[in-house]
């Protein structure tokens, strides 16, 4: 017992009975996300990661103005001075050869970053040569990017007028070249690199000229007669990028140990200059034996990550990418680091140039301008990686020892893991994210990186958007080709996360439309022709005397997965679809799983969206037409009548749609009706263009289907009226009603204008009107017929189910669910409810143990809006549900208040015959069963803040004939197993599994009469059924269908009013017939063990599960209460109060599951609740 107390979610309940703890372990029915959420996709975040204007730098102009051997007049160089240009000493060879060698080296350095570009050198050029070069490259590049690299170390500094310098033909003069002209020749998009002193001046001039061009373009656009408009329009410079070596007032560094073109070296040979600069720092003394000469001998290649040089390059790429992503705005990062490979490389290297050149009081400039990055913490990680690599160099080169790889990536993954594990919810993005993507390139760390990446993406859509903005897509796309099996689960999870957030990446499957359409129309047309000659069975007569069709649809929830032809054709091929639909039999199977997993008994999620028919929308097919066609669809002779095989994919889908059109869940039936009418319209137009359906094919309108929102009844006290006028309804919708909480108490006959609003829209049309009339008092010409129904041809059926399903992956799935979080609001509310349940059980048990001598203290009395037909106490709240023919009213029996009243949504010729509370111990739902075999589940009832809403509905039983004398539909609910037993005016007991949302068993009753009462015991797997012929039958659902009836008792001679199986291991069966004989059976014995006699003429009866009481309602206007020994405790004949009137004939009664309370409903509309004497309570 101690261990049980320790494991108890509520320590305060440790002293209570063990049964009180089972509330935590009971399964909840219809409480999954698809039942509780609105079925729609998540609001997609705007994705900016996908570069719509991705570019390539296809041409490179290398303009070198060196004039080797001659220094420019405005720069005084130090002695010694930086001499190296592209790592070549120009004084070590002849001037012309040096110039050519430097040009060739510069081209090779650029080719390391963009080998496929077209390179053109212009060495010590003239203005005309530069113009010819730039215009030629722009003409060949077309709309792609061109790079202009300018080295001005041999010419004067740029001028404030926006000029750079080149030479004349004889190299006797420096000739100015206007940046404005350069812009004209280069065009856009372009990238400019300026390696010269005062380079910032060029950037400023460039911007001024670009602004001038924009103004000229605006003037020309506004005034076509302006002189500027007559001239060739200047190119826009918006997409131009500039990189300059220094600010407008700065000179390039001249330190002899550095190259003269330090800026160019940083941009094109970053690893080499970074190592050289590192060795020039004081910290290099910590790494003995490393010299500048030794650096030149680092083994490996830049593109081989397994070598020291390649690994350093890899780490450098990861670090600079990380710095940029953490510092730059997202759009700027995308433009500079993801749009163009060469531009991205130059800007990564530009970050290094800023760090190195700032150490020599020189500030590189860029346009667009970048925030300072030279002090970023990630540079320390770079220094450490260089330190570790260089410390190995002496032993690698001299002794040939193996290279030890850097721990950089493993350490960064650990930092990322710490961020994932230890961080709070609202935090800055992890700075290591770009590094994680780089690690995906490594086989050593790939598995760990994918695992951490998946955990990061699981944080939500924002995390996916961040990862996509960094550049995850090409990495994971490439990994799809990997043959490593261990990566597949992680890749599937990652791709699910990405596709759920960015739906544009989903490749649409091909839609097989055209080749199916004609065959569908053929099948539809033949069915419509056959239904004219197919007689309806004898329909049941309703209270109003009108004839109504029999709805015998075997509409199982499995069929919901094939909710529309539009969905079918999008997800399958003709061959697989045909095979699947043949397996999906239209006659219910027993046991086993199903081929399709619909995930619904048509929940608010399942095969439907919130699509509803507009009030004025007309349907070509009436309900009766579809009802007939369902019967026609079973004709095997159709195979010979139509050109399409009877078992073809088209016929199978058509039959499925016919059954779905009669579904009790309104969204499902609406969608099916839309598809049916669309196909029927096409079929009939092809066959008889002059008329769709003749009026002779339309009969009395079938009942309207409700919306899935509860319709609150607020007219002068009534439920929807039944129109006595016959009509030919072309829709299965009712008018949507405004919700109101103004609930009157009375329910007189409904007359007056208010009642009209509940009449289905179709009832407003005369029976003989034209098929395409737009509405009452309107006429339509035959010429408008096709136009009136053009919507049927173009209508596409869409649901939000796929988008909603994808939303699951867009939200965190590894996070602890809120209901399991001990500190969450949901958890606290559940704890409160379970404590309340314990208190109710305990107090009720104490009251019963005192002994019950009388049960006639009237604690509640009120007039119900309709004649009560079923009454049901909530097990733990002071709420009692009272059902009349087609509506449900909720009363607070403690306060005497009406809590709610809404229409159940069942057709007018049916009635509610059973109710059950699902999840009564927690978040309660109300299940209603009607005598047409339909089951509906409601939530938000008796809630002052929300309106009642249908959670799900399905056809629980088929082939039921609604009558006023039958048992209707009877159910019994097992909360422990989530199983629902259903039977009634059929010859089977059907068991539904609400967790899997499918039928699991059909047990034949073996009798020719209806089932009037059901009771089950989950621990013994027994089902007891009372029948209309007086027999009591016991079934063991664990056994085969042919053997599961283990006992039959035939001792009653009249209709069994109640059969009850006590819920403990030795529990007996108690049964009462309409003649008043009470019998007790031991399921192991063939005969009764006890017989009692009570009053005759019973109309209602209930047995208290704990207090050993029997309550009997009589047609003679009284209620009698007996104890388990058959002794009369008391009669109830009159209502309390002054001159209390006589109670009406008892229509229903029910005991509270725990309290000794009895609810009684009578034909005089009154509902009353009785309890033990007040002094006892």
Short mmCIF file of N, CA and C in Angstrom, two decimals, residues 849-955:
data_model
loop_
_atom_site.label_atom_id
_atom_site.label_comp_id
_atom_site.label_asym_id
_atom_site.label_seq_id
_atom_site.Cartn_x
_atom_site.Cartn_y
_atom_site.Cartn_z
N UNK A 849 -24.83 4.28 3.81
CA UNK A 849 -24.59 3.37 4.93
C UNK A 849 -25.48 3.68 6.13
N UNK A 850 -26.01 4.89 6.21
CA UNK A 850 -26.93 5.21 7.31
C UNK A 850 -28.25 4.46 7.19
N UNK A 851 -28.53 3.97 6.00
CA UNK A 851 -29.79 3.27 5.78
C UNK A 851 -30.84 4.18 5.18
N UNK A 852 -31.59 3.67 4.24
CA UNK A 852 -32.59 4.47 3.54
C UNK A 852 -33.97 3.91 3.87
N UNK A 853 -34.74 4.72 4.58
CA UNK A 853 -36.10 4.30 4.95
C UNK A 853 -37.15 4.90 4.05
N UNK A 854 -36.83 6.08 3.49
CA UNK A 854 -37.77 6.71 2.56
C UNK A 854 -36.96 7.46 1.51
N UNK A 855 -37.55 7.59 0.33
CA UNK A 855 -36.90 8.32 -0.75
C UNK A 855 -37.98 9.14 -1.45
N UNK A 856 -38.50 10.14 -0.73
CA UNK A 856 -39.61 10.92 -1.29
C UNK A 856 -39.48 12.41 -1.01
N UNK A 857 -38.28 12.84 -0.58
CA UNK A 857 -38.08 14.27 -0.33
C UNK A 857 -37.76 14.95 -1.66
N UNK A 858 -38.70 15.74 -2.13
CA UNK A 858 -38.54 16.37 -3.44
C UNK A 858 -37.57 17.55 -3.32
N UNK A 859 -36.38 17.41 -3.94
CA UNK A 859 -35.37 18.46 -3.85
C UNK A 859 -35.29 19.29 -5.13
N UNK A 860 -36.03 18.89 -6.16
CA UNK A 860 -36.04 19.66 -7.41
C UNK A 860 -37.32 19.36 -8.17
N UNK A 861 -37.92 20.40 -8.74
CA UNK A 861 -39.09 20.24 -9.60
C UNK A 861 -39.13 21.40 -10.58
N UNK A 862 -39.29 21.06 -11.84
CA UNK A 862 -39.39 22.11 -12.84
C UNK A 862 -40.04 21.55 -14.10
N UNK A 863 -40.54 22.46 -14.89
CA UNK A 863 -41.20 22.05 -16.13
C UNK A 863 -40.17 22.02 -17.25
N UNK A 864 -40.04 20.87 -17.87
CA UNK A 864 -39.10 20.70 -18.96
C UNK A 864 -39.70 21.24 -20.25
N UNK A 865 -38.88 21.77 -21.16
CA UNK A 865 -39.45 22.28 -22.42
C UNK A 865 -40.18 21.22 -23.24
N UNK A 866 -39.79 19.96 -23.13
CA UNK A 866 -40.44 18.89 -23.87
C UNK A 866 -40.76 17.73 -22.94
N UNK A 867 -41.54 16.78 -23.44
CA UNK A 867 -41.87 15.60 -22.63
C UNK A 867 -40.61 14.79 -22.42
N UNK A 868 -40.17 14.57 -21.18
CA UNK A 868 -38.93 13.82 -20.94
C UNK A 868 -39.05 12.39 -21.47
N UNK A 869 -38.01 11.98 -22.21
CA UNK A 869 -37.97 10.60 -22.68
C UNK A 869 -36.80 9.83 -22.09
N UNK A 870 -35.71 10.53 -21.79
CA UNK A 870 -34.55 9.91 -21.16
C UNK A 870 -34.00 10.92 -20.16
N UNK A 871 -33.61 10.44 -18.99
CA UNK A 871 -33.02 11.30 -17.98
C UNK A 871 -31.73 10.65 -17.50
N UNK A 872 -30.71 11.49 -17.25
CA UNK A 872 -29.40 10.95 -16.87
C UNK A 872 -28.71 11.94 -15.94
N UNK A 873 -28.32 11.45 -14.74
CA UNK A 873 -27.55 12.25 -13.79
C UNK A 873 -26.09 12.28 -14.20
N UNK A 874 -25.47 13.46 -14.04
CA UNK A 874 -24.02 13.50 -14.13
C UNK A 874 -23.47 12.89 -12.85
N UNK A 875 -22.43 12.05 -12.94
CA UNK A 875 -21.99 11.32 -11.74
C UNK A 875 -21.41 12.19 -10.64
N UNK A 876 -20.88 13.39 -10.97
CA UNK A 876 -20.17 14.13 -9.93
C UNK A 876 -20.58 15.60 -9.82
N UNK A 877 -21.31 16.14 -10.76
CA UNK A 877 -21.76 17.52 -10.65
C UNK A 877 -23.28 17.53 -10.47
N UNK A 878 -23.83 18.58 -9.88
CA UNK A 878 -25.29 18.65 -9.67
C UNK A 878 -26.03 18.99 -10.96
N UNK A 879 -25.86 18.15 -11.95
CA UNK A 879 -26.44 18.40 -13.26
C UNK A 879 -27.19 17.16 -13.70
N UNK A 880 -28.37 17.35 -14.25
CA UNK A 880 -29.14 16.24 -14.79
C UNK A 880 -29.54 16.60 -16.22
N UNK A 881 -29.31 15.65 -17.13
CA UNK A 881 -29.66 15.85 -18.54
C UNK A 881 -31.01 15.21 -18.81
N UNK A 882 -31.88 15.96 -19.46
CA UNK A 882 -33.22 15.48 -19.77
C UNK A 882 -33.41 15.59 -21.28
N UNK A 883 -33.65 14.47 -21.92
CA UNK A 883 -33.88 14.47 -23.36
C UNK A 883 -35.36 14.33 -23.65
N UNK A 884 -35.84 15.16 -24.58
CA UNK A 884 -37.17 14.91 -25.12
C UNK A 884 -36.99 14.26 -26.49
N UNK A 885 -37.90 14.46 -27.38
CA UNK A 885 -37.84 13.75 -28.65
C UNK A 885 -36.59 14.09 -29.45
N UNK A 886 -36.24 15.36 -29.50
CA UNK A 886 -35.12 15.75 -30.35
C UNK A 886 -34.24 16.84 -29.75
N UNK A 887 -34.41 17.12 -28.45
CA UNK A 887 -33.61 18.15 -27.81
C UNK A 887 -33.18 17.68 -26.43
N UNK A 888 -32.21 18.40 -25.89
CA UNK A 888 -31.65 18.03 -24.59
C UNK A 888 -31.62 19.27 -23.71
N UNK A 889 -32.10 19.10 -22.49
CA UNK A 889 -32.12 20.20 -21.52
C UNK A 889 -31.28 19.79 -20.31
N UNK A 890 -30.51 20.73 -19.79
CA UNK A 890 -29.67 20.47 -18.62
C UNK A 890 -30.16 21.33 -17.46
N UNK A 891 -30.32 20.67 -16.30
CA UNK A 891 -30.81 21.34 -15.10
C UNK A 891 -29.80 21.18 -13.97
N UNK A 892 -29.65 22.26 -13.19
CA UNK A 892 -28.90 22.19 -11.93
C UNK A 892 -29.90 21.83 -10.85
N UNK A 893 -29.87 20.57 -10.36
CA UNK A 893 -30.88 20.12 -9.41
C UNK A 893 -30.63 20.64 -8.00
N UNK A 894 -29.48 21.26 -7.76
CA UNK A 894 -29.25 21.87 -6.46
C UNK A 894 -29.83 23.29 -6.42
N UNK A 895 -29.57 24.07 -7.48
CA UNK A 895 -30.04 25.45 -7.52
C UNK A 895 -31.40 25.59 -8.19
N UNK A 896 -31.85 24.57 -8.87
CA UNK A 896 -33.13 24.64 -9.55
C UNK A 896 -33.10 25.47 -10.81
N UNK A 897 -31.95 25.60 -11.46
CA UNK A 897 -31.80 26.45 -12.64
C UNK A 897 -31.65 25.61 -13.90
N UNK A 898 -32.14 26.19 -14.99
CA UNK A 898 -31.90 25.57 -16.30
C UNK A 898 -30.53 26.04 -16.79
N UNK A 899 -29.68 25.10 -17.16
CA UNK A 899 -28.32 25.42 -17.57
C UNK A 899 -28.18 25.53 -19.08
N UNK A 900 -28.90 24.71 -19.80
CA UNK A 900 -28.73 24.69 -21.24
C UNK A 900 -29.90 23.97 -21.89
N UNK A 901 -30.12 24.27 -23.14
CA UNK A 901 -31.15 23.58 -23.92
C UNK A 901 -30.79 23.73 -25.40
N UNK A 902 -30.57 22.63 -26.07
CA UNK A 902 -30.19 22.70 -27.47
C UNK A 902 -30.76 21.51 -28.22
N UNK A 903 -30.82 21.69 -29.53
CA UNK A 903 -31.36 20.67 -30.42
C UNK A 903 -30.31 19.60 -30.67
N UNK A 904 -30.70 18.35 -30.58
CA UNK A 904 -29.75 17.24 -30.75
C UNK A 904 -29.35 17.04 -32.21
N UNK A 905 -30.14 17.52 -33.13
CA UNK A 905 -29.78 17.40 -34.53
C UNK A 905 -30.32 16.16 -35.20
N UNK A 906 -31.11 15.34 -34.52
CA UNK A 906 -31.66 14.16 -35.18
C UNK A 906 -32.86 14.53 -36.04
N UNK A 907 -33.12 13.78 -37.10
CA UNK A 907 -34.25 14.10 -37.99
C UNK A 907 -35.57 14.08 -37.23
N UNK A 908 -36.56 14.73 -37.80
CA UNK A 908 -37.82 14.95 -37.09
C UNK A 908 -38.60 13.66 -36.87
N UNK A 909 -38.32 12.63 -37.67
CA UNK A 909 -39.09 11.40 -37.49
C UNK A 909 -38.39 10.44 -36.53
N UNK A 910 -37.31 10.87 -35.88
CA UNK A 910 -36.59 10.01 -34.93
C UNK A 910 -36.68 10.62 -33.54
N UNK A 911 -36.29 9.85 -32.56
CA UNK A 911 -36.35 10.31 -31.18
C UNK A 911 -35.12 9.82 -30.43
N UNK A 912 -34.72 10.57 -29.40
CA UNK A 912 -33.61 10.18 -28.54
C UNK A 912 -34.09 9.07 -27.61
N UNK A 913 -33.36 7.97 -27.60
CA UNK A 913 -33.78 6.84 -26.77
C UNK A 913 -32.75 6.45 -25.71
N UNK A 914 -31.54 7.03 -25.76
CA UNK A 914 -30.53 6.68 -24.75
C UNK A 914 -29.52 7.81 -24.64
N UNK A 915 -28.96 7.96 -23.44
CA UNK A 915 -27.90 8.94 -23.19
C UNK A 915 -26.87 8.32 -22.27
N UNK A 916 -25.60 8.73 -22.44
CA UNK A 916 -24.53 8.31 -21.55
C UNK A 916 -23.56 9.46 -21.40
N UNK A 917 -23.01 9.60 -20.18
CA UNK A 917 -21.93 10.54 -19.96
C UNK A 917 -20.61 9.83 -20.21
N UNK A 918 -19.80 10.34 -21.13
CA UNK A 918 -18.46 9.83 -21.35
C UNK A 918 -17.48 10.69 -20.55
N UNK A 919 -16.46 10.06 -20.02
CA UNK A 919 -15.43 10.78 -19.24
C UNK A 919 -16.06 11.54 -18.08
N UNK A 920 -17.06 10.95 -17.45
CA UNK A 920 -17.77 11.65 -16.38
C UNK A 920 -16.86 12.06 -15.24
N UNK A 921 -15.75 11.33 -15.05
CA UNK A 921 -14.85 11.65 -13.95
C UNK A 921 -13.95 12.84 -14.25
N UNK A 922 -13.93 13.28 -15.50
CA UNK A 922 -12.98 14.32 -15.89
C UNK A 922 -13.69 15.35 -16.77
N UNK A 923 -13.30 15.46 -18.01
CA UNK A 923 -13.92 16.39 -18.95
C UNK A 923 -15.09 15.69 -19.63
N UNK A 924 -16.29 15.96 -19.18
CA UNK A 924 -17.45 15.17 -19.57
C UNK A 924 -17.91 15.48 -20.98
N UNK A 925 -18.34 14.44 -21.65
CA UNK A 925 -19.03 14.53 -22.93
C UNK A 925 -20.37 13.83 -22.79
N UNK A 926 -21.33 14.22 -23.61
CA UNK A 926 -22.65 13.59 -23.58
C UNK A 926 -22.88 12.84 -24.89
N UNK A 927 -23.16 11.56 -24.76
CA UNK A 927 -23.48 10.73 -25.92
C UNK A 927 -24.98 10.53 -26.00
N UNK A 928 -25.55 10.79 -27.16
CA UNK A 928 -26.97 10.57 -27.37
C UNK A 928 -27.16 9.55 -28.48
N UNK A 929 -28.14 8.68 -28.32
CA UNK A 929 -28.45 7.66 -29.33
C UNK A 929 -29.92 7.82 -29.73
N UNK A 930 -30.17 7.78 -31.01
CA UNK A 930 -31.54 7.92 -31.52
C UNK A 930 -31.98 6.63 -32.19
N UNK A 931 -33.28 6.51 -32.40
CA UNK A 931 -33.82 5.24 -32.86
C UNK A 931 -33.60 5.00 -34.36
N UNK A 932 -32.85 5.89 -35.03
CA UNK A 932 -32.44 5.59 -36.40
C UNK A 932 -31.03 5.00 -36.44
N UNK A 933 -30.45 4.74 -35.25
CA UNK A 933 -29.13 4.13 -35.17
C UNK A 933 -27.99 5.12 -35.14
N UNK A 934 -28.27 6.42 -35.14
CA UNK A 934 -27.21 7.43 -35.14
C UNK A 934 -26.77 7.74 -33.72
N UNK A 935 -25.48 7.97 -33.58
CA UNK A 935 -24.89 8.34 -32.29
C UNK A 935 -24.22 9.69 -32.44
N UNK A 936 -24.47 10.57 -31.50
CA UNK A 936 -23.86 11.89 -31.50
C UNK A 936 -23.21 12.15 -30.15
N UNK A 937 -22.07 12.82 -30.19
CA UNK A 937 -21.34 13.14 -28.96
C UNK A 937 -21.19 14.65 -28.89
N UNK A 938 -21.55 15.22 -27.73
CA UNK A 938 -21.56 16.67 -27.55
C UNK A 938 -20.58 17.09 -26.45
N UNK A 939 -20.04 18.29 -26.64
CA UNK A 939 -19.22 18.89 -25.58
C UNK A 939 -19.70 20.31 -25.33
N UNK A 940 -19.16 20.92 -24.28
CA UNK A 940 -19.50 22.30 -23.90
C UNK A 940 -20.96 22.47 -23.51
N UNK A 941 -21.63 21.39 -23.11
CA UNK A 941 -23.00 21.54 -22.65
C UNK A 941 -22.98 22.07 -21.21
N UNK A 942 -24.03 22.72 -20.84
CA UNK A 942 -24.15 23.30 -19.50
C UNK A 942 -22.96 24.19 -19.17
N UNK A 943 -22.38 24.82 -20.20
CA UNK A 943 -21.23 25.71 -20.03
C UNK A 943 -21.70 27.13 -20.33
N UNK A 944 -21.54 28.01 -19.35
CA UNK A 944 -22.03 29.37 -19.51
C UNK A 944 -21.18 30.19 -20.47
N UNK A 945 -19.94 29.75 -20.73
CA UNK A 945 -19.05 30.53 -21.58
C UNK A 945 -18.99 30.02 -23.01
N UNK A 946 -19.37 28.78 -23.25
CA UNK A 946 -19.25 28.19 -24.58
C UNK A 946 -20.59 27.61 -25.01
N UNK A 947 -20.75 27.47 -26.30
CA UNK A 947 -21.95 26.86 -26.86
C UNK A 947 -21.74 25.37 -27.05
N UNK A 948 -22.81 24.59 -26.92
CA UNK A 948 -22.68 23.15 -27.18
C UNK A 948 -22.16 22.91 -28.60
N UNK A 949 -21.29 21.93 -28.72
CA UNK A 949 -20.70 21.63 -30.01
C UNK A 949 -20.61 20.13 -30.20
N UNK A 950 -20.94 19.68 -31.41
CA UNK A 950 -20.87 18.26 -31.70
C UNK A 950 -19.42 17.86 -31.90
N UNK A 951 -18.97 16.91 -31.10
CA UNK A 951 -17.60 16.42 -31.22
C UNK A 951 -17.49 15.45 -32.38
N UNK A 952 -18.43 14.52 -32.44
CA UNK A 952 -18.43 13.53 -33.49
C UNK A 952 -19.83 12.94 -33.61
N UNK A 953 -20.07 12.27 -34.68
CA UNK A 953 -21.33 11.56 -34.89
C UNK A 953 -21.09 10.47 -35.90
N UNK A 954 -21.77 9.35 -35.72
CA UNK A 954 -21.62 8.27 -36.68
C UNK A 954 -22.84 7.36 -36.61
N UNK A 955 -22.97 6.51 -37.59
CA UNK A 955 -24.09 5.59 -37.66
C UNK A 955 -23.73 4.35 -36.82
#
